[in-house]
Amino acid sequence: MKYINVAINLPVKNLFKQFTYAVPPQLDHVDVGWRVVVPFGYQTVEGFVTSLAAAAPAEYECKEILATLDTRPWFDAEMLATANWLSEYYLCSPAEAMRLFIPGKTSIKRQAVYNDEGKLIAYDYENKLKIKTRICFVVTKAGREALVAYNKRLRAQMHALEVLAEAERPLSGEELASVQVSAATLRILCEKGWSERSEQRVLRNSYANRTELKESLHLTDEQRQAVEAIGSAITEPHQETFLLQGITGSGKTEVYLRAAAQAMEAGKQVLLLVPEIALTAQIVKRFQAWFGDEVAVAHSKLSQNERADVWYKMRTNSAKLLIGVRSAVFAPFSDLGLIIIDEEHESSYKQDERPNYHARTVALKRAQLSGIPVVLGSATPDLESFYKARQGTYTHLRLLQRANGSMLPHVEIADMRLELQRGNKSVLSAALNDALLQTAVQGEQAIVLLNRRGFSTFVMCRDCGESIVCPHCAVALVYHSAGEAMRCHYCGNTAPIPDECPNCHSRRIRFFGTGTQKAEAEIAELPEIRILRMDQDSTVKKFAHEDILKSFSSGEYNVLLGTQMVAKGHDIPNVTLVGILSADSTLNLPDFRASERTFALLTQAAGRAGRGDRAGHVVLQTYDPDNPVIKLAATQDYDAFAASELEIRQELGYPPYTEILKITVLDKEEVRGSSLAQRIVNFLQTLQLEHPEQELLVLGPFPAIVAKVRDLYRMNILVKCPQMELVKRALWNSEFKECRNVFFDVDPVSVV
DNA sequence: AGCACGCCGACT
DNA sequence: GTCGGCGTGCTC
């Protein structure tokens, strides 16, 4: 009997343990990397075979596995190694890491098998993912011979054989009917043995028929050099990471296309990661125009079945290029040759729930294991990537010129303090007001960016100054005019607007802040303005995003107002003005990345202006015009910003000069939570004393900025260390690893 | 995740 | 006296 160790795929955090099962003789082919169905306690669950066990364990009698889920192992050696590394790096269980590679949460389905008398005799376990198939026809050897012999009297049959012989793939009845081959003829062909039926898997593709014409621009010198550099790592495959730093409009996509084409010509597959698929419809279209059906797309709005189809295409090499969001980094490839990460600085590459992986980190690991190049593209690289490029760890490729020779926009700073002094209480400065009017008169378009943070409307009592907070979370409720209710942005609870203050019973309650709706109303009042709003509420549908951008670029509207998403990834030539309502609303968050994020957002937004033949104009409204980040964003000088910000990071001990780990303890009892947090801190301080050479720093515990969410108190601990391995290993071997209410966020995006 | 085991409050 | 609350622990 063969014995295997299995990681159980249950959505629990603290199941680090593996379990040994026996393999019955009929399933003897099962090996490491297979997905199996196993009895586990009172249930039947999916498991991953992680290793072979030498012998039957002595202490207990182990159960037998019930079935396999696939006809081949799901994990190859590289995927297993990546999963293994991931669980150690991100401090999660092996099963949690391996689950990321599966399209969907679990894939098993139990089917009851009955005998003739209707009695239950067994259960059949199968893959719950439905494989859509259809009957197709192929020509047989005998059929080809019959075609050569050609019998003139069998006109329809000869025609059918011709069609089948010419097609390089099996054809469906439907396809054959469209070229005048009837079902009757096909039946005869099959009876004669000239043709055979074969069942073909049908792959669902919601992006079919959305292609546009291939356009090929000629490359600038900079672009050509970048393509050549990347090409050399493809033709002589080795791991090399390129930071492609190109200003907005410098044509990074053109470089991606050529690099992808080179890899595909060499017979390799390509993975292109994008921050959010909805914002990148343009990039998908351009790649489809070049590569047609070779392109597969994966994002969170695909159904589990669609996703499984995409995975299947990549694994069987029937698609060569995968464009996808964060989770696509876990796709199975048959022969991956290049990974491209667009807008690599975007925080959406970091998963904000456990395991809190970063797609870029995972991609680099997979590339290292496969020995293939990675291209990181951005106008405003993550400071960590920029630092590595400057150190020479990454190859630095720069695009300093706009591809079509257009000018960078002119940025004007509007001091909102002066506006207030002058009695302007509108959300629009005089400068932005005038610029909007002028844009409308000239028949041009404008984008207005509103950072939701700092703009949401909260409800406050005028007498006692208390704002109305969520009863379950430590945050203010936000007023939504739709439905006349207040909603908590953390737990989603809604509450009606009270008549009187719950604190002092005053009836003098009023609304503060400026929401999207208020800004929209104010701008809409201007003459000649036809405004369109884009935010989370207006983009729930699969292609709603694209539709909004389409109707905006058609000229139906001349102002597009929205949150961060209006700032990214689209190119509308008639946009000459970009207004930023509050440049500093993200700047003052208590987070070490606030400056970096603000700079990137302002640069991206400004880059939307003047991408056609007309010069762009940006109005940047701020209450803090002397802030160095705002000033540098106005000149769009990334290098100067990076230099000053890196200095600050070094001084304060933040990445890229140190690694950080955030540990969060959740408990509905505040005291119990803080005492557990304190125990973790004590544990780390002991480690600190034992290893003074590690330069380990432990901060906290302190309550999170949002100290309570859904009635759970949150305590944070921050660990800083230039090399985190030792700390991670210590935690891995500690009791805290399996605590249900302790969460590790390795390389957190935010420390609050 | 399920499910059992186990130890404290309000009820037929 | 017991029904049931959910805290804790186990599943090869």
mmCIF file of C-alpha atoms in Angstrom, chain A residues 27-365:
data_model
loop_
_atom_site.group_PDB
_atom_site.id
_atom_site.type_symbol
_atom_site.label_atom_id
_atom_site.label_comp_id
_atom_site.label_asym_id
_atom_site.label_seq_id
_atom_site.Cartn_x
_atom_site.Cartn_y
_atom_site.Cartn_z
ATOM 1 C CA LEU A 27 -5.558 4.885 -7.559
ATOM 2 C CA ASP A 28 -1.906 3.901 -7.425
ATOM 3 C CA HIS A 29 -0.968 6.529 -10.034
ATOM 4 C CA VAL A 30 -1.651 9.306 -7.491
ATOM 5 C CA ASP A 31 1.501 11.238 -6.698
ATOM 6 C CA VAL A 32 2.723 14.570 -5.407
ATOM 7 C CA GLY A 33 0.753 17.465 -6.921
ATOM 8 C CA TRP A 34 -2.510 15.578 -7.422
ATOM 9 C CA ARG A 35 -5.831 16.783 -6.116
ATOM 10 C CA VAL A 36 -7.724 14.085 -4.240
ATOM 11 C CA VAL A 37 -11.022 13.567 -2.449
ATOM 12 C CA VAL A 38 -10.579 12.421 1.116
ATOM 13 C CA PRO A 39 -12.771 11.605 4.115
ATOM 14 C CA PHE A 40 -11.974 14.113 6.822
ATOM 15 C CA GLY A 41 -13.778 13.889 10.119
ATOM 16 C CA TYR A 42 -17.457 13.930 9.331
ATOM 17 C CA GLN A 43 -17.063 15.388 5.882
ATOM 18 C CA THR A 44 -15.585 14.664 2.508
ATOM 19 C CA VAL A 45 -13.185 17.295 1.285
ATOM 20 C CA GLU A 46 -10.648 18.218 -1.346
ATOM 21 C CA GLY A 47 -6.992 17.744 -0.532
ATOM 22 C CA PHE A 48 -3.625 18.323 -2.168
ATOM 23 C CA VAL A 49 -0.962 15.642 -2.154
ATOM 24 C CA THR A 50 2.185 17.335 -0.859
ATOM 25 C CA SER A 51 4.500 14.384 -0.354
ATOM 26 C CA LEU A 52 4.708 10.620 -0.170
ATOM 27 C CA ALA A 53 4.786 8.975 3.235
ATOM 28 C CA ALA A 54 7.414 6.277 3.718
ATOM 29 C CA ALA A 55 5.169 3.848 5.566
ATOM 30 C CA ALA A 56 1.881 3.491 7.354
ATOM 31 C CA PRO A 57 1.885 5.491 10.575
ATOM 32 C CA ALA A 58 2.083 3.349 13.672
ATOM 33 C CA GLU A 59 -0.005 5.483 16.051
ATOM 34 C CA TYR A 60 -3.267 5.435 14.151
ATOM 35 C CA GLU A 61 -4.976 3.697 11.291
ATOM 36 C CA CYS A 62 -5.185 5.996 8.304
ATOM 37 C CA LYS A 63 -8.119 6.244 5.926
ATOM 38 C CA GLU A 64 -8.041 5.692 2.203
ATOM 39 C CA ILE A 65 -8.440 8.447 -0.355
ATOM 40 C CA LEU A 66 -11.743 8.203 -2.210
ATOM 41 C CA ALA A 67 -10.982 9.579 -5.657
ATOM 42 C CA THR A 68 -8.897 11.943 -7.735
ATOM 43 C CA LEU A 69 -10.244 15.214 -9.108
ATOM 44 C CA ASP A 70 -8.278 15.415 -12.332
ATOM 45 C CA THR A 71 -6.710 13.096 -14.837
ATOM 46 C CA ARG A 72 -3.257 14.523 -14.199
ATOM 47 C CA PRO A 73 -1.511 16.332 -11.331
ATOM 48 C CA TRP A 74 -2.722 19.901 -10.889
ATOM 49 C CA PHE A 75 0.594 21.147 -9.511
ATOM 50 C CA ASP A 76 3.840 20.790 -11.395
ATOM 51 C CA ALA A 77 7.199 21.055 -9.651
ATOM 52 C CA GLU A 78 7.431 24.804 -10.141
ATOM 53 C CA MET A 79 3.913 25.423 -8.807
ATOM 54 C CA LEU A 80 4.629 23.237 -5.773
ATOM 55 C CA ALA A 81 7.836 25.101 -5.092
ATOM 56 C CA THR A 82 6.028 28.436 -5.426
ATOM 57 C CA ALA A 83 3.246 27.308 -3.061
ATOM 58 C CA ASN A 84 5.791 26.062 -0.598
ATOM 59 C CA TRP A 85 7.727 29.296 -0.660
ATOM 60 C CA LEU A 86 4.493 31.294 -0.429
ATOM 61 C CA SER A 87 3.367 29.578 2.759
ATOM 62 C CA GLU A 88 6.693 30.241 4.433
ATOM 63 C CA TYR A 89 7.080 33.786 3.140
ATOM 64 C CA TYR A 90 3.533 34.903 3.944
ATOM 65 C CA LEU A 91 3.134 32.728 7.056
ATOM 66 C CA CYS A 92 0.077 30.869 5.876
ATOM 67 C CA SER A 93 -0.702 27.154 5.826
ATOM 68 C CA PRO A 94 0.404 25.076 2.822
ATOM 69 C CA ALA A 95 -3.245 24.429 1.939
ATOM 70 C CA GLU A 96 -4.004 28.147 1.948
ATOM 71 C CA ALA A 97 -1.102 28.741 -0.405
ATOM 72 C CA MET A 98 -2.046 25.859 -2.689
ATOM 73 C CA ARG A 99 -5.690 26.892 -2.818
ATOM 74 C CA LEU A 100 -4.651 30.068 -4.633
ATOM 75 C CA PHE A 101 -3.751 27.944 -7.652
ATOM 76 C CA ILE A 102 -7.265 26.486 -7.927
ATOM 77 C CA PRO A 103 -9.929 28.346 -9.907
ATOM 78 C CA GLY A 104 -12.687 28.614 -7.305
ATOM 79 C CA LYS A 105 -12.777 27.713 -3.652
ATOM 80 C CA THR A 106 -13.242 23.976 -3.722
ATOM 81 C CA SER A 107 -13.999 21.779 -6.661
ATOM 82 C CA ILE A 108 -15.675 18.688 -5.399
ATOM 83 C CA LYS A 109 -19.163 17.523 -5.921
ATOM 84 C CA ARG A 110 -20.718 14.384 -4.526
ATOM 85 C CA GLN A 111 -22.982 12.365 -6.721
ATOM 86 C CA ALA A 112 -25.090 9.592 -5.250
ATOM 87 C CA VAL A 113 -25.048 6.306 -7.153
ATOM 88 C CA TYR A 114 -28.172 4.121 -6.864
ATOM 89 C CA ASN A 115 -28.768 0.518 -7.860
ATOM 90 C CA ASP A 116 -31.746 -0.783 -9.862
ATOM 91 C CA GLU A 117 -33.982 -0.881 -6.807
ATOM 92 C CA GLY A 118 -33.274 2.745 -6.088
ATOM 93 C CA LYS A 119 -31.045 1.943 -3.129
ATOM 94 C CA LEU A 120 -28.019 4.068 -2.471
ATOM 95 C CA ILE A 121 -24.946 1.990 -3.122
ATOM 96 C CA ALA A 122 -22.129 4.480 -3.359
ATOM 97 C CA TYR A 123 -21.023 8.039 -3.832
ATOM 98 C CA ASP A 124 -19.142 9.243 -6.831
ATOM 99 C CA TYR A 125 -16.835 12.200 -6.397
ATOM 100 C CA GLU A 126 -16.216 14.350 -9.349
ATOM 101 C CA ASN A 127 -14.950 17.693 -10.355
ATOM 102 C CA LYS A 128 -17.830 20.090 -9.937
ATOM 103 C CA LEU A 129 -16.524 22.325 -12.715
ATOM 104 C CA LYS A 130 -18.704 21.572 -15.673
ATOM 105 C CA ILE A 131 -16.897 20.950 -18.867
ATOM 106 C CA LYS A 132 -18.969 22.159 -21.785
ATOM 107 C CA THR A 133 -18.543 19.899 -24.795
ATOM 108 C CA ARG A 134 -20.070 19.527 -28.190
ATOM 109 C CA ILE A 135 -19.975 16.844 -30.823
ATOM 110 C CA CYS A 136 -17.543 17.535 -33.627
ATOM 111 C CA PHE A 137 -16.498 15.647 -36.729
ATOM 112 C CA VAL A 138 -13.107 14.712 -38.110
ATOM 113 C CA VAL A 139 -12.083 12.908 -41.263
ATOM 114 C CA THR A 140 -10.618 9.390 -40.897
ATOM 115 C CA LYS A 141 -7.848 7.759 -42.872
ATOM 116 C CA ALA A 142 -10.441 5.821 -44.857
ATOM 117 C CA GLY A 143 -12.192 9.114 -45.535
ATOM 118 C CA ARG A 144 -9.059 10.657 -46.975
ATOM 119 C CA GLU A 145 -8.580 7.641 -49.220
ATOM 120 C CA ALA A 146 -12.195 7.917 -50.383
ATOM 121 C CA LEU A 147 -11.586 11.559 -51.189
ATOM 122 C CA VAL A 148 -8.543 10.667 -53.277
ATOM 123 C CA ALA A 149 -10.527 7.971 -55.087
ATOM 124 C CA TYR A 150 -13.239 10.598 -55.624
ATOM 125 C CA ASN A 151 -16.659 9.235 -56.474
ATOM 126 C CA LYS A 152 -18.455 11.821 -58.620
ATOM 127 C CA ARG A 153 -21.876 10.419 -57.825
ATOM 128 C CA LEU A 154 -21.493 11.158 -54.085
ATOM 129 C CA ARG A 155 -21.383 14.910 -54.512
ATOM 130 C CA ALA A 156 -22.538 15.885 -50.999
ATOM 131 C CA GLN A 157 -20.305 13.335 -49.303
ATOM 132 C CA MET A 158 -17.217 14.318 -51.291
ATOM 133 C CA HIS A 159 -17.876 17.967 -50.492
ATOM 134 C CA ALA A 160 -18.159 17.130 -46.800
ATOM 135 C CA LEU A 161 -14.920 15.138 -46.873
ATOM 136 C CA GLU A 162 -13.179 18.042 -48.578
ATOM 137 C CA VAL A 163 -14.327 20.461 -45.915
ATOM 138 C CA LEU A 164 -13.275 18.137 -43.108
ATOM 139 C CA ALA A 165 -9.899 17.362 -44.681
ATOM 140 C CA GLU A 166 -9.105 21.013 -45.187
ATOM 141 C CA ALA A 167 -10.013 22.043 -41.661
ATOM 142 C CA GLU A 168 -7.170 21.482 -39.272
ATOM 143 C CA ARG A 169 -9.443 20.944 -36.320
ATOM 144 C CA PRO A 170 -12.646 19.056 -35.569
ATOM 145 C CA LEU A 171 -15.714 20.892 -36.872
ATOM 146 C CA SER A 172 -19.068 21.073 -35.132
ATOM 147 C CA GLY A 173 -22.370 20.193 -36.834
ATOM 148 C CA GLU A 174 -23.287 23.843 -36.698
ATOM 149 C CA GLU A 175 -20.097 24.935 -38.436
ATOM 150 C CA LEU A 176 -20.543 22.235 -41.076
ATOM 151 C CA ALA A 177 -24.155 23.226 -41.704
ATOM 152 C CA SER A 178 -22.986 26.729 -42.533
ATOM 153 C CA VAL A 179 -20.949 25.321 -45.444
ATOM 154 C CA GLN A 180 -23.804 23.165 -46.768
ATOM 155 C CA VAL A 181 -22.904 19.901 -45.065
ATOM 156 C CA SER A 182 -26.069 18.355 -43.704
ATOM 157 C CA ALA A 183 -26.491 16.177 -40.650
ATOM 158 C CA ALA A 184 -27.736 13.361 -42.910
ATOM 159 C CA THR A 185 -24.498 13.373 -44.919
ATOM 160 C CA LEU A 186 -22.450 13.319 -41.741
ATOM 161 C CA ARG A 187 -24.406 10.337 -40.446
ATOM 162 C CA ILE A 188 -23.649 8.435 -43.649
ATOM 163 C CA LEU A 189 -19.951 9.377 -43.474
ATOM 164 C CA CYS A 190 -19.750 8.073 -39.923
ATOM 165 C CA GLU A 191 -21.531 4.833 -40.875
ATOM 166 C CA LYS A 192 -19.051 4.307 -43.706
ATOM 167 C CA GLY A 193 -16.155 5.004 -41.366
ATOM 168 C CA TRP A 194 -15.033 7.999 -43.402
ATOM 169 C CA SER A 195 -15.633 10.356 -40.543
ATOM 170 C CA GLU A 196 -15.711 10.090 -36.778
ATOM 171 C CA ARG A 197 -17.488 11.923 -34.037
ATOM 172 C CA SER A 198 -15.307 13.424 -31.361
ATOM 173 C CA GLU A 199 -16.315 15.315 -28.274
ATOM 174 C CA GLN A 200 -14.609 18.691 -28.064
ATOM 175 C CA ARG A 201 -14.336 20.894 -25.046
ATOM 176 C CA VAL A 202 -16.025 24.243 -25.617
ATOM 177 C CA LEU A 203 -14.254 27.117 -23.999
ATOM 178 C CA ARG A 204 -16.389 29.998 -22.883
ATOM 179 C CA ASN A 205 -15.018 33.362 -23.832
ATOM 180 C CA SER A 206 -16.820 36.533 -22.852
ATOM 181 C CA TYR A 207 -14.293 38.550 -24.785
ATOM 182 C CA ALA A 208 -14.963 36.876 -28.126
ATOM 183 C CA ASN A 209 -15.708 39.239 -30.994
ATOM 184 C CA ARG A 210 -14.542 42.289 -29.170
ATOM 185 C CA THR A 211 -11.505 42.731 -31.340
ATOM 186 C CA GLU A 212 -10.311 45.812 -33.137
ATOM 187 C CA LEU A 213 -7.889 46.310 -35.972
ATOM 188 C CA LYS A 214 -4.236 45.721 -35.414
ATOM 189 C CA GLU A 215 -2.336 48.954 -35.491
ATOM 190 C CA SER A 216 1.385 49.022 -35.514
ATOM 191 C CA LEU A 217 3.186 52.207 -34.699
ATOM 192 C CA HIS A 218 6.799 52.662 -35.437
ATOM 193 C CA LEU A 219 8.946 52.611 -32.369
ATOM 194 C CA THR A 220 10.959 55.452 -30.931
ATOM 195 C CA ASP A 221 14.650 54.786 -30.321
ATOM 196 C CA GLU A 222 13.997 54.393 -26.614
ATOM 197 C CA GLN A 223 11.237 51.887 -27.216
ATOM 198 C CA ARG A 224 13.366 49.919 -29.655
ATOM 199 C CA GLN A 225 16.241 49.715 -27.189
ATOM 200 C CA ALA A 226 13.879 48.499 -24.482
ATOM 201 C CA VAL A 227 12.437 45.832 -26.775
ATOM 202 C CA GLU A 228 15.929 44.660 -27.704
ATOM 203 C CA ALA A 229 17.062 44.447 -24.097
ATOM 204 C CA ILE A 230 14.023 42.393 -23.102
ATOM 205 C CA GLY A 231 14.382 40.310 -26.262
ATOM 206 C CA SER A 232 17.854 39.201 -25.300
ATOM 207 C CA ALA A 233 16.479 37.680 -22.103
ATOM 208 C CA ILE A 234 13.873 35.829 -24.155
ATOM 209 C CA THR A 235 16.096 34.435 -26.890
ATOM 210 C CA GLU A 236 18.632 33.320 -24.345
ATOM 211 C CA PRO A 237 16.251 32.600 -21.531
ATOM 212 C CA HIS A 238 17.361 33.608 -18.068
ATOM 213 C CA GLN A 239 15.869 35.371 -15.091
ATOM 214 C CA GLU A 240 16.272 39.086 -15.437
ATOM 215 C CA THR A 241 13.963 41.772 -14.113
ATOM 216 C CA PHE A 242 13.488 44.927 -16.159
ATOM 217 C CA LEU A 243 12.042 48.092 -14.727
ATOM 218 C CA LEU A 244 10.452 49.848 -17.681
ATOM 219 C CA GLN A 245 10.009 53.364 -16.391
ATOM 220 C CA GLY A 246 8.190 55.471 -18.943
ATOM 221 C CA ILE A 247 6.405 58.768 -18.471
ATOM 222 C CA THR A 248 2.662 58.833 -19.213
ATOM 223 C CA GLY A 249 2.145 58.596 -22.942
ATOM 224 C CA SER A 250 5.596 57.184 -23.646
ATOM 225 C CA GLY A 251 4.190 54.022 -25.193
ATOM 226 C CA LYS A 252 4.925 51.295 -22.679
ATOM 227 C CA THR A 253 2.165 49.146 -24.164
ATOM 228 C CA GLU A 254 3.944 49.160 -27.514
ATOM 229 C CA VAL A 255 6.999 47.718 -25.774
ATOM 230 C CA TYR A 256 4.865 45.065 -24.050
ATOM 231 C CA LEU A 257 3.361 44.073 -27.410
ATOM 232 C CA ARG A 258 6.734 43.603 -29.074
ATOM 233 C CA ALA A 259 8.212 41.766 -26.122
ATOM 234 C CA ALA A 260 5.177 39.475 -25.965
ATOM 235 C CA ALA A 261 5.409 38.875 -29.729
ATOM 236 C CA GLN A 262 9.053 37.867 -29.368
ATOM 237 C CA ALA A 263 8.276 35.415 -26.602
ATOM 238 C CA MET A 264 5.356 33.950 -28.530
ATOM 239 C CA GLU A 265 7.442 33.611 -31.691
ATOM 240 C CA ALA A 266 9.891 31.626 -29.590
ATOM 241 C CA GLY A 267 6.973 29.320 -28.746
ATOM 242 C CA LYS A 268 6.600 30.600 -25.201
ATOM 243 C CA GLN A 269 3.585 31.731 -23.243
ATOM 244 C CA VAL A 270 3.253 35.215 -21.795
ATOM 245 C CA LEU A 271 1.578 36.455 -18.626
ATOM 246 C CA LEU A 272 0.516 40.098 -18.560
ATOM 247 C CA LEU A 273 -0.702 41.317 -15.192
ATOM 248 C CA VAL A 274 -2.871 44.417 -15.025
ATOM 249 C CA PRO A 275 -4.127 46.141 -11.877
ATOM 250 C CA GLU A 276 -7.842 46.001 -12.627
ATOM 251 C CA ILE A 277 -9.256 44.457 -15.740
ATOM 252 C CA ALA A 278 -12.115 46.942 -16.036
ATOM 253 C CA LEU A 279 -9.706 49.833 -16.329
ATOM 254 C CA THR A 280 -7.673 48.070 -18.939
ATOM 255 C CA ALA A 281 -10.195 47.218 -21.626
ATOM 256 C CA GLN A 282 -7.986 49.193 -23.991
ATOM 257 C CA ILE A 283 -4.946 47.068 -23.322
ATOM 258 C CA VAL A 284 -6.952 43.852 -23.821
ATOM 259 C CA LYS A 285 -8.243 45.157 -27.140
ATOM 260 C CA ARG A 286 -4.786 46.074 -28.364
ATOM 261 C CA PHE A 287 -3.402 42.672 -27.492
ATOM 262 C CA GLN A 288 -6.350 40.948 -29.109
ATOM 263 C CA ALA A 289 -5.841 43.016 -32.228
ATOM 264 C CA TRP A 290 -2.296 41.694 -32.421
ATOM 265 C CA PHE A 291 -2.729 38.170 -31.190
ATOM 266 C CA GLY A 292 -6.436 37.370 -31.686
ATOM 267 C CA ASP A 293 -7.530 34.063 -30.170
ATOM 268 C CA GLU A 294 -4.121 33.478 -28.619
ATOM 269 C CA VAL A 295 -5.210 35.882 -25.879
ATOM 270 C CA ALA A 296 -7.075 34.720 -22.787
ATOM 271 C CA VAL A 297 -8.395 37.069 -20.132
ATOM 272 C CA ALA A 298 -8.842 36.332 -16.434
ATOM 273 C CA HIS A 299 -10.412 38.592 -13.853
ATOM 274 C CA SER A 300 -12.598 38.439 -10.778
ATOM 275 C CA LYS A 301 -15.895 38.803 -12.618
ATOM 276 C CA LEU A 302 -15.478 35.547 -14.508
ATOM 277 C CA SER A 303 -17.609 32.676 -13.275
ATOM 278 C CA GLN A 304 -15.806 29.743 -11.727
ATOM 279 C CA ASN A 305 -16.400 27.767 -14.906
ATOM 280 C CA GLU A 306 -15.118 30.495 -17.207
ATOM 281 C CA ARG A 307 -12.074 30.776 -15.043
ATOM 282 C CA ALA A 308 -11.474 27.036 -15.165
ATOM 283 C CA ASP A 309 -11.657 27.247 -18.954
ATOM 284 C CA VAL A 310 -9.023 29.960 -19.025
ATOM 285 C CA TRP A 311 -6.797 27.895 -16.730
ATOM 286 C CA TYR A 312 -7.320 24.900 -19.021
ATOM 287 C CA LYS A 313 -6.338 26.951 -22.077
ATOM 288 C CA MET A 314 -3.088 28.038 -20.467
ATOM 289 C CA ARG A 315 -2.239 24.575 -19.202
ATOM 290 C CA THR A 316 -2.875 22.924 -22.577
ATOM 291 C CA ASN A 317 -1.075 25.707 -24.408
ATOM 292 C CA SER A 318 -4.184 26.464 -26.486
ATOM 293 C CA ALA A 319 -3.787 30.115 -25.538
ATOM 294 C CA LYS A 320 -0.415 31.810 -25.553
ATOM 295 C CA LEU A 321 -1.030 35.011 -23.691
ATOM 296 C CA LEU A 322 -2.912 35.518 -20.462
ATOM 297 C CA ILE A 323 -4.011 38.998 -19.450
ATOM 298 C CA GLY A 324 -5.265 39.043 -15.927
ATOM 299 C CA VAL A 325 -5.463 40.650 -12.530
ATOM 300 C CA ARG A 326 -3.559 39.699 -9.382
ATOM 301 C CA SER A 327 -4.882 36.149 -9.122
ATOM 302 C CA ALA A 328 -3.793 35.287 -12.685
ATOM 303 C CA VAL A 329 -0.263 34.994 -11.334
ATOM 304 C CA PHE A 330 -1.350 31.543 -10.094
ATOM 305 C CA ALA A 331 -2.449 30.228 -13.483
ATOM 306 C CA PRO A 332 -0.938 26.935 -14.620
ATOM 307 C CA PHE A 333 1.201 27.378 -17.713
ATOM 308 C CA SER A 334 2.535 24.777 -20.045
ATOM 309 C CA ASP A 335 5.543 26.810 -21.117
ATOM 310 C CA LEU A 336 5.788 30.297 -19.653
ATOM 311 C CA GLY A 337 8.470 32.511 -21.159
ATOM 312 C CA LEU A 338 7.774 36.081 -20.022
ATOM 313 C CA ILE A 339 5.878 37.947 -17.312
ATOM 314 C CA ILE A 340 4.890 41.585 -17.747
ATOM 315 C CA ILE A 341 3.414 43.607 -14.887
ATOM 316 C CA ASP A 342 1.727 46.797 -16.009
ATOM 317 C CA GLU A 343 1.448 49.705 -13.551
ATOM 318 C CA GLU A 344 3.554 47.668 -11.182
ATOM 319 C CA HIS A 345 3.257 50.275 -8.425
ATOM 320 C CA GLU A 346 -0.503 49.734 -8.055
ATOM 321 C CA SER A 347 -1.572 48.602 -4.610
ATOM 322 C CA SER A 348 -4.278 46.352 -6.066
ATOM 323 C CA TYR A 349 -1.544 43.781 -6.690
ATOM 324 C CA LYS A 350 -1.521 43.218 -2.947
ATOM 325 C CA GLN A 351 -4.293 41.025 -1.649
ATOM 326 C CA ASP A 352 -5.881 42.673 1.368
ATOM 327 C CA GLU A 353 -7.076 39.447 2.924
ATOM 328 C CA ARG A 354 -5.026 36.486 3.960
ATOM 329 C CA PRO A 355 -2.829 35.206 2.576
ATOM 330 C CA ASN A 356 -1.782 38.788 1.927
ATOM 331 C CA TYR A 357 0.369 38.054 -1.086
ATOM 332 C CA HIS A 358 1.701 40.586 -3.580
ATOM 333 C CA ALA A 359 1.323 39.445 -7.192
ATOM 334 C CA ARG A 360 4.627 41.084 -8.133
ATOM 335 C CA THR A 361 6.503 39.212 -5.423
ATOM 336 C CA VAL A 362 4.876 35.933 -6.470
ATOM 337 C CA ALA A 363 5.586 36.639 -10.155
ATOM 338 C CA LEU A 364 9.242 37.286 -9.405
ATOM 339 C CA LYS A 365 9.438 34.012 -7.482
#
